[in-house]
PDB file of C-alpha atoms in Angstrom:
ATOM      1  CA  UNK Z1323       0.000   0.000   0.000  1.00 62.00           C
ATOM      2  CA  UNK Z1324       1.477   3.351  -0.978  1.00 67.00           C
ATOM      3  CA  UNK Z1325       1.420   6.423   1.233  1.00 66.00           C
ATOM      4  CA  UNK Z1326      -1.309   8.190  -0.747  1.00 73.00           C
ATOM      5  CA  UNK Z1327      -3.610   5.193  -0.426  1.00 80.00           C
ATOM      6  CA  UNK Z1328      -2.950   4.979   3.310  1.00 76.00           C
ATOM      7  CA  UNK Z1329      -3.771   8.685   3.690  1.00 75.00           C
ATOM      8  CA  UNK Z1330      -7.016   8.206   1.762  1.00 83.00           C
ATOM      9  CA  UNK Z1331      -7.958   5.318   4.056  1.00 90.00           C
ATOM     10  CA  UNK Z1332      -7.287   7.415   7.179  1.00 89.00           C
ATOM     11  CA  UNK Z1333      -9.380  10.275   5.784  1.00 86.00           C
ATOM     12  CA  UNK Z1334     -12.229   7.946   4.798  1.00 89.00           C
ATOM     13  CA  UNK Z1335     -12.226   6.196   8.178  1.00 92.00           C
ATOM     14  CA  UNK Z1336     -12.498   9.499  10.077  1.00 92.00           C
ATOM     15  CA  UNK Z1337     -15.223  10.687   7.722  1.00 90.00           C
ATOM     16  CA  UNK Z1338     -17.336   7.516   7.698  1.00 93.00           C
ATOM     17  CA  UNK Z1339     -16.791   6.500  11.354  1.00 94.00           C
ATOM     18  CA  UNK Z1340     -15.937   9.665  13.264  1.00 94.00           C
ATOM     19  CA  UNK Z1341     -15.156   9.141  16.938  1.00 96.00           C
ATOM     20  CA  UNK Z1342     -16.255  12.590  18.044  1.00 97.00           C
ATOM     21  CA  UNK Z1343     -19.286  13.491  15.920  1.00 97.00           C
ATOM     22  CA  UNK Z1344     -22.049  13.832  18.504  1.00 97.00           C
ATOM     23  CA  UNK Z1345     -23.641  16.254  20.925  1.00 95.00           C
ATOM     24  CA  UNK Z1346     -21.697  17.142  24.069  1.00 96.00           C
ATOM     25  CA  UNK Z1347     -24.243  18.264  26.638  1.00 93.00           C
ATOM     26  CA  UNK Z1348     -21.789  19.526  29.247  1.00 95.00           C
ATOM     27  CA  UNK Z1349     -19.514  21.502  26.916  1.00 96.00           C
ATOM     28  CA  UNK Z1350     -18.514  24.859  28.362  1.00 94.00           C
ATOM     29  CA  UNK Z1351     -17.107  26.205  25.081  1.00 95.00           C
ATOM     30  CA  UNK Z1352     -19.209  26.032  21.916  1.00 95.00           C
ATOM     31  CA  UNK Z1353     -18.613  27.776  18.602  1.00 96.00           C
ATOM     32  CA  UNK Z1354     -20.051  27.407  15.120  1.00 96.00           C
ATOM     33  CA  UNK Z1355     -17.605  27.446  12.220  1.00 97.00           C
ATOM     34  CA  UNK Z1356     -18.589  27.928   8.601  1.00 96.00           C
ATOM     35  CA  UNK Z1357     -16.702  27.601   5.343  1.00 92.00           C
ATOM     36  CA  UNK Z1358     -18.812  29.750   3.024  1.00 88.00           C
ATOM     37  CA  UNK Z1359     -16.855  28.754  -0.080  1.00 86.00           C
ATOM     38  CA  UNK Z1360     -18.227  25.198  -0.023  1.00 85.00           C
ATOM     39  CA  UNK Z1361     -20.883  25.138   2.692  1.00 90.00           C
ATOM     40  CA  UNK Z1362     -19.075  23.165   5.391  1.00 94.00           C
ATOM     41  CA  UNK Z1363     -20.665  23.913   8.753  1.00 96.00           C
ATOM     42  CA  UNK Z1364     -19.560  22.582  12.146  1.00 97.00           C
ATOM     43  CA  UNK Z1365     -20.353  23.295  15.747  1.00 97.00           C
ATOM     44  CA  UNK Z1366     -17.344  22.576  17.908  1.00 98.00           C
ATOM     45  CA  UNK Z1367     -18.027  21.631  21.546  1.00 98.00           C
ATOM     46  CA  UNK Z1368     -15.271  21.496  24.145  1.00 97.00           C
ATOM     47  CA  UNK Z1369     -15.315  20.799  27.845  1.00 97.00           C
ATOM     48  CA  UNK Z1370     -12.358  22.592  29.408  1.00 94.00           C
ATOM     49  CA  UNK Z1371     -11.583  22.147  33.091  1.00 93.00           C
ATOM     50  CA  UNK Z1372      -8.621  23.747  34.841  1.00 90.00           C
ATOM     51  CA  UNK Z1373      -7.027  24.636  31.519  1.00 90.00           C
ATOM     52  CA  UNK Z1374      -7.294  21.082  30.148  1.00 95.00           C
ATOM     53  CA  UNK Z1375      -9.581  19.835  27.378  1.00 97.00           C
ATOM     54  CA  UNK Z1376     -11.337  16.942  29.077  1.00 97.00           C
ATOM     55  CA  UNK Z1377     -13.818  16.196  26.285  1.00 98.00           C
ATOM     56  CA  UNK Z1378     -14.868  17.417  22.868  1.00 98.00           C
ATOM     57  CA  UNK Z1379     -17.190  16.768  19.981  1.00 98.00           C
ATOM     58  CA  UNK Z1380     -18.551  18.307  16.820  1.00 98.00           C
ATOM     59  CA  UNK Z1381     -21.770  18.281  14.862  1.00 97.00           C
ATOM     60  CA  UNK Z1382     -22.571  19.604  11.431  1.00 95.00           C
ATOM     61  CA  UNK Z1383     -22.148  18.713   7.817  1.00 95.00           C
ATOM     62  CA  UNK Z1384     -19.674  19.158   5.048  1.00 93.00           C
ATOM     63  CA  UNK Z1385     -17.205  17.440   2.801  1.00 92.00           C
ATOM     64  CA  UNK Z1386     -15.110  14.455   3.843  1.00 93.00           C
ATOM     65  CA  UNK Z1387     -12.033  16.634   4.373  1.00 93.00           C
ATOM     66  CA  UNK Z1388     -13.714  19.054   6.798  1.00 95.00           C
ATOM     67  CA  UNK Z1389     -15.396  16.311   8.815  1.00 96.00           C
ATOM     68  CA  UNK Z1390     -12.348  14.019   8.985  1.00 96.00           C
ATOM     69  CA  UNK Z1391      -9.993  16.886   9.855  1.00 96.00           C
ATOM     70  CA  UNK Z1392     -12.205  17.996  12.751  1.00 97.00           C
ATOM     71  CA  UNK Z1393     -12.413  14.421  14.054  1.00 97.00           C
ATOM     72  CA  UNK Z1394      -8.616  14.018  13.855  1.00 97.00           C
ATOM     73  CA  UNK Z1395      -8.152  17.350  15.624  1.00 98.00           C
ATOM     74  CA  UNK Z1396     -10.346  16.213  18.514  1.00 98.00           C
ATOM     75  CA  UNK Z1397      -8.391  12.929  18.744  1.00 97.00           C
ATOM     76  CA  UNK Z1398      -5.285  15.051  19.280  1.00 98.00           C
ATOM     77  CA  UNK Z1399      -6.514  17.772  21.635  1.00 98.00           C
ATOM     78  CA  UNK Z1400      -8.717  15.847  24.094  1.00 98.00           C
ATOM     79  CA  UNK Z1401      -6.616  15.327  27.190  1.00 98.00           C
ATOM     80  CA  UNK Z1402      -4.264  18.184  26.310  1.00 97.00           C
ATOM     81  CA  UNK Z1403      -3.982  21.619  27.871  1.00 96.00           C
ATOM     82  CA  UNK Z1404      -5.346  24.596  25.971  1.00 95.00           C
ATOM     83  CA  UNK Z1405      -1.757  25.724  25.381  1.00 94.00           C
ATOM     84  CA  UNK Z1406      -0.829  22.324  23.909  1.00 97.00           C
ATOM     85  CA  UNK Z1407      -3.914  22.453  21.655  1.00 97.00           C
ATOM     86  CA  UNK Z1408      -2.905  25.915  20.416  1.00 96.00           C
ATOM     87  CA  UNK Z1409       0.599  24.607  19.644  1.00 97.00           C
ATOM     88  CA  UNK Z1410      -0.868  21.670  17.715  1.00 98.00           C
ATOM     89  CA  UNK Z1411      -3.027  24.157  15.827  1.00 98.00           C
ATOM     90  CA  UNK Z1412       0.099  26.120  14.883  1.00 97.00           C
ATOM     91  CA  UNK Z1413       1.817  22.940  13.644  1.00 97.00           C
ATOM     92  CA  UNK Z1414      -1.256  21.973  11.605  1.00 97.00           C
ATOM     93  CA  UNK Z1415      -1.495  25.421  10.017  1.00 97.00           C
ATOM     94  CA  UNK Z1416       2.234  25.385   9.248  1.00 96.00           C
ATOM     95  CA  UNK Z1417       1.781  22.007   7.564  1.00 95.00           C
ATOM     96  CA  UNK Z1418      -1.121  23.291   5.468  1.00 94.00           C
ATOM     97  CA  UNK Z1419       0.984  26.277   4.385  1.00 93.00           C
ATOM     98  CA  UNK Z1420       3.755  23.847   3.377  1.00 91.00           C
ATOM     99  CA  UNK Z1421       6.234  25.367   5.835  1.00 93.00           C
ATOM    100  CA  UNK Z1422       7.220  22.268   7.839  1.00 92.00           C
ATOM    101  CA  UNK Z1423       9.403  19.223   7.352  1.00 91.00           C
ATOM    102  CA  UNK Z1424       8.218  15.637   7.811  1.00 90.00           C
ATOM    103  CA  UNK Z1425       9.833  15.533  11.260  1.00 93.00           C
ATOM    104  CA  UNK Z1426       7.909  18.655  12.326  1.00 95.00           C
ATOM    105  CA  UNK Z1427       4.626  16.873  11.559  1.00 94.00           C
ATOM    106  CA  UNK Z1428       5.116  14.040  14.046  1.00 95.00           C
ATOM    107  CA  UNK Z1429       2.947  15.632  16.793  1.00 96.00           C
ATOM    108  CA  UNK Z1430      -0.004  15.646  14.361  1.00 96.00           C
ATOM    109  CA  UNK Z1431      -0.194  11.851  14.173  1.00 94.00           C
ATOM    110  CA  UNK Z1432      -2.981  10.937  11.703  1.00 93.00           C
ATOM    111  CA  UNK Z1433      -3.766  14.595  10.993  1.00 94.00           C
ATOM    112  CA  UNK Z1434      -0.451  14.684   9.108  1.00 92.00           C
ATOM    113  CA  UNK Z1435      -2.249  12.609   6.474  1.00 91.00           C
ATOM    114  CA  UNK Z1436      -3.798  15.903   5.314  1.00 92.00           C
ATOM    115  CA  UNK Z1437      -0.435  17.424   4.373  1.00 91.00           C
ATOM    116  CA  UNK Z1438      -1.076  17.205   0.627  1.00 89.00           C
ATOM    117  CA  UNK Z1439      -4.113  19.464   1.031  1.00 88.00           C
ATOM    118  CA  UNK Z1440      -1.561  22.291   0.753  1.00 84.00           C
ATOM    119  CA  UNK Z1441      -1.367  21.396  -2.964  1.00 86.00           C
ATOM    120  CA  UNK Z1442      -5.162  21.714  -3.361  1.00 87.00           C
ATOM    121  CA  UNK Z1443      -6.056  25.348  -2.596  1.00 88.00           C
ATOM    122  CA  UNK Z1444      -9.797  24.734  -2.941  1.00 88.00           C
ATOM    123  CA  UNK Z1445      -9.644  22.186  -0.087  1.00 91.00           C
ATOM    124  CA  UNK Z1446      -7.497  24.178   2.355  1.00 94.00           C
ATOM    125  CA  UNK Z1447     -10.483  25.969   3.939  1.00 94.00           C
ATOM    126  CA  UNK Z1448     -12.162  22.589   4.386  1.00 94.00           C
ATOM    127  CA  UNK Z1449      -9.167  21.085   6.177  1.00 95.00           C
ATOM    128  CA  UNK Z1450      -8.648  24.034   8.525  1.00 96.00           C
ATOM    129  CA  UNK Z1451     -12.295  24.633   9.490  1.00 97.00           C
ATOM    130  CA  UNK Z1452     -12.240  22.738  12.796  1.00 97.00           C
ATOM    131  CA  UNK Z1453      -8.779  24.000  13.686  1.00 98.00           C
ATOM    132  CA  UNK Z1454      -9.666  27.619  12.888  1.00 97.00           C
ATOM    133  CA  UNK Z1455     -12.878  27.303  14.905  1.00 97.00           C
ATOM    134  CA  UNK Z1456     -10.984  25.950  17.916  1.00 97.00           C
ATOM    135  CA  UNK Z1457      -8.448  28.780  17.800  1.00 96.00           C
ATOM    136  CA  UNK Z1458     -11.203  31.402  17.437  1.00 95.00           C
ATOM    137  CA  UNK Z1459     -12.981  29.804  20.403  1.00 94.00           C
ATOM    138  CA  UNK Z1460      -9.926  30.205  22.604  1.00 92.00           C
ATOM    139  CA  UNK Z1461      -9.196  33.738  21.402  1.00 89.00           C
ATOM    140  CA  UNK Z1462     -12.791  34.903  21.885  1.00 86.00           C
ATOM    141  CA  UNK Z1463     -12.974  33.588  25.439  1.00 77.00           C
ATOM    142  CA  UNK Z1464      -9.916  34.889  27.264  1.00 65.00           C
ATOM    143  CA  UNK Z1465      -9.260  34.534  31.010  1.00 62.00           C
ATOM    144  CA  UNK Z1466     -12.071  32.246  32.211  1.00 58.00           C
ATOM    145  CA  UNK Z1467     -12.544  31.861  35.945  1.00 52.00           C
ATOM    146  CA  UNK Z1468     -15.190  29.112  35.544  1.00 49.00           C
ATOM    147  CA  UNK Z1469     -13.432  26.410  33.534  1.00 51.00           C
ATOM    148  CA  UNK Z1470      -9.835  27.354  34.257  1.00 50.00           C
ATOM    149  CA  UNK Z1471      -9.193  27.992  30.579  1.00 48.00           C
ATOM    150  CA  UNK Z1472      -6.908  31.016  30.377  1.00 51.00           C
ATOM    151  CA  UNK Z1473      -8.570  31.770  27.037  1.00 47.00           C
ATOM    152  CA  UNK Z1474     -12.260  31.503  28.014  1.00 47.00           C
ATOM    153  CA  UNK Z1475     -13.579  34.755  29.539  1.00 46.00           C
ATOM    154  CA  UNK Z1476     -16.591  33.517  31.533  1.00 50.00           C
TER     155      UNK Z1476
END
């Protein structure tokens, strides 16, 4: 099996059988993200306690790339601190811009399978939708006293 085929299988698996596509009733951070160029629409739900992402999910609809990328992102950030999630976001965005080496992509695990999206400009907004939504969520909610998220604001 060549690398491209393996990447397609990873993408298809996350799209067809997403681990995190569901409601999350006790989320304390919720934000809708939209990709107007193709109609992708997600609602990202995170439960952040004491600065750590203890759970997360998403709902919505869109292309296979947007849905799989969001699911892979949640695989990576659940259990991590907000700061670690922001760093992963920076690595992912650097990968999409084609700025990083193969070694730099190691923290992304399966999300690194989306690296060739950088060569498909029409799909970039699809791949970054969940990641962009998460970063906007943290930026819009700075200094939370309720959940311990230094980026929350409640």
